[in-house]
Amino acid sequence: MTDRYGVIGHPIGHSKSPVIHRLFAAQTGEDMTYDAFDVPPEALDARLRAFVREGIRGLNVTVPHKETMARLVDQLTDRAHLAGAVNTVIIAADGRLDGDNTDGVGLLTDLGANLGVRLKDARILILGAGGATRGIIPALLGAGPRELCIANRTLERARDVASHFERLGAIAARRFDELAGATYDLVINATAAGLRGEVAPVPESVVRPETVCYDLSYAMTDTPFIGWTRRLGAMQSHQGWGMLVEQAAEAFFIWRGVRPDTAPVRAKLPR
């Protein structure tokens, strides 16, 4: 019997996860389908239970459900518990829901193995303080940066996230408008501003010619953040396609016990 999987979010029409997982399935010979489901926040709990009844075996989770999903599953892996956010759900035969988070390993694999970005002793700025940020902080702190700063429109939100992870390493919180004059080696956009065609109100001074800029979002053309960083002359500007593929490969391995080769899939997607 063909096993069913999918990705849930709101909105979800932009997601390329179905394409990626179908390519993985074809590459590995796994008998599975993978679809996208638009689930508004108020319907998440009910739809999750419906997915269980319908026999779906696993789900990827994207904006805006990652933090809420961590409260809905029955059990969290260590990395999901640490992040306080879930991007991968494993649905057992008895209906038990296990939550995991593959965002951190996906990002580190893309930055390090695929793009050659050095994280040890780097000064890192993350824009945004939502579930996506929570998913990547443990992995980034584990890479040994000199400095990790979370910036958000509201300082309270950034401080909440920073305090959650302070036991893992030095981490600071700032409002966007407090960043003027600060410089960073790596700037990661984890806001949803791009979905509205916007860029977070960050001082242009954070992007220097030597800065590597990375957008967790992705699009067939430059995202607003990537277009902004290119105009400011950033040394490197990358969309989150590579992270998307790498975190998907980790989820695929969790579900199927087979690790797909990401290189041919990454080659089919924009950078």
Short mmCIF file of C-alpha atoms in Angstrom, two decimals:
data_model
loop_
_atom_site.label_atom_id
_atom_site.label_comp_id
_atom_site.label_asym_id
_atom_site.label_seq_id
_atom_site.Cartn_x
_atom_site.Cartn_y
_atom_site.Cartn_z
CA MET A 1 0.00 0.00 0.00
CA THR A 2 1.27 3.47 -0.88
CA ASP A 3 2.14 5.53 2.19
CA ARG A 4 0.89 9.12 2.40
CA TYR A 5 2.83 12.16 3.62
CA GLY A 6 2.43 15.90 3.31
CA VAL A 7 3.30 19.42 4.41
CA ILE A 8 0.96 21.74 6.32
CA GLY A 9 1.07 25.52 6.58
CA HIS A 10 -0.93 28.67 5.91
CA PRO A 11 -0.45 29.77 3.19
CA ILE A 12 1.07 26.71 1.51
CA GLY A 13 0.73 27.28 -2.24
CA HIS A 14 4.37 28.42 -2.53
CA SER A 15 5.80 25.25 -0.97
CA LYS A 16 8.17 23.14 -3.06
CA SER A 17 8.28 20.34 -0.48
CA PRO A 18 5.98 18.12 -2.60
CA VAL A 19 8.37 18.38 -5.54
CA ILE A 20 11.39 17.59 -3.38
CA HIS A 21 9.89 14.58 -1.64
CA ARG A 22 8.56 13.18 -4.89
CA LEU A 23 12.07 13.43 -6.33
CA PHE A 24 13.44 11.67 -3.23
CA ALA A 25 10.82 8.93 -3.57
CA ALA A 26 11.64 8.39 -7.26
CA GLN A 27 15.38 8.33 -6.51
CA THR A 28 15.08 5.79 -3.67
CA GLY A 29 12.20 3.69 -4.99
CA GLU A 30 10.02 4.39 -1.95
CA ASP A 31 6.27 3.82 -2.47
CA MET A 32 4.78 7.06 -1.14
CA THR A 33 2.82 10.16 -2.05
CA TYR A 34 3.36 13.68 -0.70
CA ASP A 35 0.88 16.57 -0.86
CA ALA A 36 0.49 20.13 0.43
CA PHE A 37 -2.36 20.98 2.83
CA ASP A 38 -3.44 24.54 3.62
CA VAL A 39 -4.43 24.49 7.29
CA PRO A 40 -5.39 27.77 9.02
CA PRO A 41 -4.31 28.08 12.66
CA GLU A 42 -7.80 27.70 14.10
CA ALA A 43 -8.23 24.36 12.31
CA LEU A 44 -4.84 22.84 13.14
CA ASP A 45 -5.83 20.55 16.00
CA ALA A 46 -8.90 19.16 14.23
CA ARG A 47 -7.09 18.66 10.92
CA LEU A 48 -4.19 16.94 12.65
CA ARG A 49 -6.55 14.40 14.19
CA ALA A 50 -8.21 13.96 10.78
CA PHE A 51 -4.84 13.24 9.18
CA VAL A 52 -4.30 10.49 11.75
CA ARG A 53 -7.69 8.94 10.96
CA GLU A 54 -6.96 9.14 7.24
CA GLY A 55 -3.80 7.10 7.67
CA ILE A 56 -1.23 9.74 6.78
CA ARG A 57 2.20 8.57 7.98
CA GLY A 58 4.01 11.87 8.46
CA LEU A 59 3.88 15.62 8.04
CA ASN A 60 6.25 18.48 7.51
CA VAL A 61 5.21 21.67 9.29
CA THR A 62 5.84 25.24 8.14
CA VAL A 63 4.68 28.77 8.99
CA PRO A 64 2.75 29.48 11.19
CA HIS A 65 2.39 26.12 12.93
CA LYS A 66 5.84 25.09 14.20
CA GLU A 67 5.50 26.27 17.78
CA THR A 68 1.87 25.22 18.15
CA MET A 69 2.67 21.76 16.80
CA ALA A 70 5.19 21.29 19.60
CA ARG A 71 2.27 21.50 22.03
CA LEU A 72 -0.01 19.17 20.07
CA VAL A 73 2.19 16.11 19.54
CA ASP A 74 2.45 13.34 22.10
CA GLN A 75 6.24 13.27 22.32
CA LEU A 76 9.16 15.47 21.26
CA THR A 77 12.65 14.46 20.23
CA ASP A 78 15.47 16.13 22.13
CA ARG A 79 16.13 18.63 19.36
CA ALA A 80 12.44 19.51 18.99
CA HIS A 81 12.11 19.89 22.76
CA LEU A 82 15.17 22.12 22.81
CA ALA A 83 13.84 24.24 19.95
CA GLY A 84 10.30 24.41 21.28
CA ALA A 85 9.20 23.99 17.66
CA VAL A 86 8.35 21.10 15.35
CA ASN A 87 8.81 20.86 11.59
CA THR A 88 8.48 17.08 11.21
CA VAL A 89 5.73 14.84 12.59
CA ILE A 90 5.94 11.06 12.65
CA ILE A 91 2.53 9.37 12.89
CA ALA A 92 2.75 5.86 14.35
CA ALA A 93 0.38 3.04 13.45
CA ASP A 94 -1.40 3.47 16.79
CA GLY A 95 -1.93 7.19 16.12
CA ARG A 96 0.82 8.48 18.41
CA LEU A 97 2.37 11.72 17.21
CA ASP A 98 6.11 12.26 17.57
CA GLY A 99 7.53 15.70 16.82
CA ASP A 100 11.04 16.38 15.53
CA ASN A 101 12.88 19.40 14.15
CA THR A 102 15.23 19.04 11.18
CA ASP A 103 15.64 22.77 10.44
CA GLY A 104 18.93 23.15 12.30
CA VAL A 105 20.69 20.22 10.65
CA GLY A 106 19.31 21.32 7.28
CA LEU A 107 20.66 24.84 7.65
CA LEU A 108 24.08 23.75 8.93
CA THR A 109 24.47 21.24 6.12
CA ASP A 110 23.66 23.84 3.50
CA LEU A 111 25.83 26.57 5.01
CA GLY A 112 28.82 24.36 5.76
CA ALA A 113 28.89 21.45 3.31
CA ASN A 114 27.19 23.09 0.33
CA LEU A 115 28.17 26.77 0.59
CA GLY A 116 31.42 26.62 2.55
CA VAL A 117 30.36 29.26 5.10
CA ARG A 118 32.51 29.25 8.24
CA LEU A 119 30.43 29.45 11.41
CA LYS A 120 33.07 28.99 14.11
CA ASP A 121 33.95 32.38 15.62
CA ALA A 122 31.49 34.09 13.27
CA ARG A 123 29.24 36.99 14.24
CA ILE A 124 25.70 35.86 13.41
CA LEU A 125 22.49 37.89 13.27
CA ILE A 126 19.07 36.23 12.99
CA LEU A 127 16.15 38.43 11.97
CA GLY A 128 12.89 37.27 13.53
CA ALA A 129 12.00 35.38 16.70
CA GLY A 130 9.43 32.80 15.60
CA GLY A 131 9.42 29.03 15.19
CA ALA A 132 11.93 29.08 12.35
CA THR A 133 14.45 30.90 14.55
CA ARG A 134 13.89 28.49 17.42
CA GLY A 135 14.59 25.57 15.10
CA ILE A 136 18.02 26.80 14.00
CA ILE A 137 19.48 28.38 17.15
CA PRO A 138 20.69 25.16 18.87
CA ALA A 139 22.56 24.04 15.77
CA LEU A 140 24.08 27.48 15.19
CA LEU A 141 25.25 27.81 18.80
CA GLY A 142 26.70 24.32 18.58
CA ALA A 143 28.90 25.50 15.69
CA GLY A 144 30.77 27.85 18.03
CA PRO A 145 30.03 31.38 16.80
CA ARG A 146 31.68 34.37 18.47
CA GLU A 147 28.34 36.12 18.73
CA LEU A 148 24.69 35.26 18.07
CA CYS A 149 22.10 38.02 18.11
CA ILE A 150 18.34 37.69 17.63
CA ALA A 151 16.63 40.83 16.35
CA ASN A 152 12.90 41.35 16.23
CA ARG A 153 10.40 44.17 15.86
CA THR A 154 9.44 43.73 19.52
CA LEU A 155 12.27 43.31 22.01
CA GLU A 156 10.20 41.22 24.41
CA ARG A 157 9.75 38.49 21.83
CA ALA A 158 13.47 38.42 21.03
CA ARG A 159 14.33 38.30 24.74
CA ASP A 160 11.95 35.38 25.30
CA VAL A 161 13.73 33.36 22.64
CA ALA A 162 17.20 34.38 23.80
CA SER A 163 16.46 33.44 27.40
CA HIS A 164 15.19 30.03 26.28
CA PHE A 165 18.57 29.23 24.72
CA GLU A 166 21.03 31.14 26.91
CA ARG A 167 22.22 27.94 28.58
CA LEU A 168 23.60 26.82 25.20
CA GLY A 169 25.89 29.79 24.69
CA ALA A 170 26.17 33.56 24.50
CA ILE A 171 23.08 34.98 22.85
CA ALA A 172 21.78 38.57 22.68
CA ALA A 173 18.42 40.14 21.85
CA ARG A 174 17.83 43.45 20.05
CA ARG A 175 15.05 45.39 18.39
CA PHE A 176 15.56 45.96 14.67
CA ASP A 177 16.18 49.65 15.26
CA GLU A 178 18.94 48.89 17.78
CA LEU A 179 21.20 47.30 15.17
CA ALA A 180 22.60 50.49 13.65
CA GLY A 181 26.40 50.39 13.62
CA ALA A 182 26.65 46.64 14.35
CA THR A 183 28.41 44.39 11.83
CA TYR A 184 27.98 40.67 11.21
CA ASP A 185 29.60 37.90 9.19
CA LEU A 186 26.29 36.11 8.59
CA VAL A 187 22.78 37.61 8.51
CA ILE A 188 19.90 35.12 8.42
CA ASN A 189 16.39 36.26 7.60
CA ALA A 190 13.86 34.18 9.53
CA THR A 191 10.96 36.64 9.30
CA ALA A 192 7.80 36.17 7.25
CA ALA A 193 8.09 39.69 5.80
CA GLY A 194 8.95 38.30 2.37
CA LEU A 195 5.56 36.62 2.13
CA ARG A 196 4.10 40.14 2.15
CA GLY A 197 6.66 41.41 -0.35
CA GLU A 198 8.52 43.30 2.39
CA VAL A 199 11.88 43.39 4.13
CA ALA A 200 12.21 43.67 7.90
CA PRO A 201 13.02 47.28 8.92
CA VAL A 202 16.70 46.63 9.57
CA PRO A 203 19.44 49.29 9.27
CA GLU A 204 21.33 48.92 6.03
CA SER A 205 24.60 49.08 7.96
CA VAL A 206 24.26 45.43 9.08
CA VAL A 207 25.08 44.32 5.52
CA ARG A 208 28.68 44.93 4.48
CA PRO A 209 30.57 43.73 1.38
CA GLU A 210 32.03 40.85 3.44
CA THR A 211 28.66 39.76 4.86
CA VAL A 212 27.03 36.44 3.90
CA CYS A 213 23.23 36.82 3.78
CA TYR A 214 20.85 33.86 3.92
CA ASP A 215 17.07 33.89 3.60
CA LEU A 216 15.23 30.92 5.09
CA SER A 217 12.48 31.74 2.59
CA TYR A 218 12.75 30.93 -1.10
CA ALA A 219 11.19 31.88 -4.42
CA MET A 220 11.77 31.32 -8.12
CA THR A 221 13.23 34.84 -8.31
CA ASP A 222 15.03 36.88 -5.66
CA THR A 223 13.08 37.20 -2.42
CA PRO A 224 12.67 40.77 -1.14
CA PHE A 225 15.42 40.15 1.42
CA ILE A 226 17.84 38.75 -1.15
CA GLY A 227 17.14 41.63 -3.54
CA TRP A 228 17.80 44.07 -0.67
CA THR A 229 21.11 42.45 0.29
CA ARG A 230 22.29 42.33 -3.30
CA ARG A 231 21.57 46.04 -3.68
CA LEU A 232 23.65 46.66 -0.56
CA GLY A 233 26.59 44.75 -2.04
CA ALA A 234 26.66 41.66 0.19
CA MET A 235 29.51 39.25 -0.61
CA GLN A 236 27.09 36.31 -0.84
CA SER A 237 23.28 36.17 -0.85
CA HIS A 238 21.52 32.81 -0.75
CA GLN A 239 17.90 31.75 -0.64
CA GLY A 240 16.84 28.85 1.55
CA TRP A 241 16.53 26.28 -1.23
CA GLY A 242 19.50 24.28 0.05
CA MET A 243 18.21 24.26 3.61
CA LEU A 244 14.78 23.21 2.33
CA VAL A 245 16.28 20.22 0.54
CA GLU A 246 18.60 19.22 3.38
CA GLN A 247 15.96 19.41 6.11
CA ALA A 248 13.61 17.47 3.84
CA ALA A 249 16.24 14.77 3.37
CA GLU A 250 16.56 14.44 7.15
CA ALA A 251 12.77 14.14 7.48
CA PHE A 252 12.69 11.58 4.65
CA PHE A 253 15.32 9.53 6.48
CA ILE A 254 13.32 9.70 9.72
CA TRP A 255 10.18 8.50 7.96
CA ARG A 256 11.61 5.92 5.55
CA GLY A 257 14.99 4.87 6.98
CA VAL A 258 16.64 5.76 3.66
CA ARG A 259 18.87 8.81 3.17
CA PRO A 260 18.43 10.37 -0.29
CA ASP A 261 21.20 12.05 -2.25
CA THR A 262 20.46 15.77 -2.09
CA ALA A 263 22.90 16.92 -4.79
CA PRO A 264 20.77 16.06 -7.86
CA VAL A 265 17.68 17.58 -6.22
CA ARG A 266 19.50 20.79 -5.30
CA ALA A 267 20.73 21.02 -8.87
CA LYS A 268 17.13 21.23 -10.10
CA LEU A 269 16.26 24.21 -7.91
CA PRO A 270 17.26 27.91 -8.03
CA ARG A 271 20.00 29.22 -5.73
#
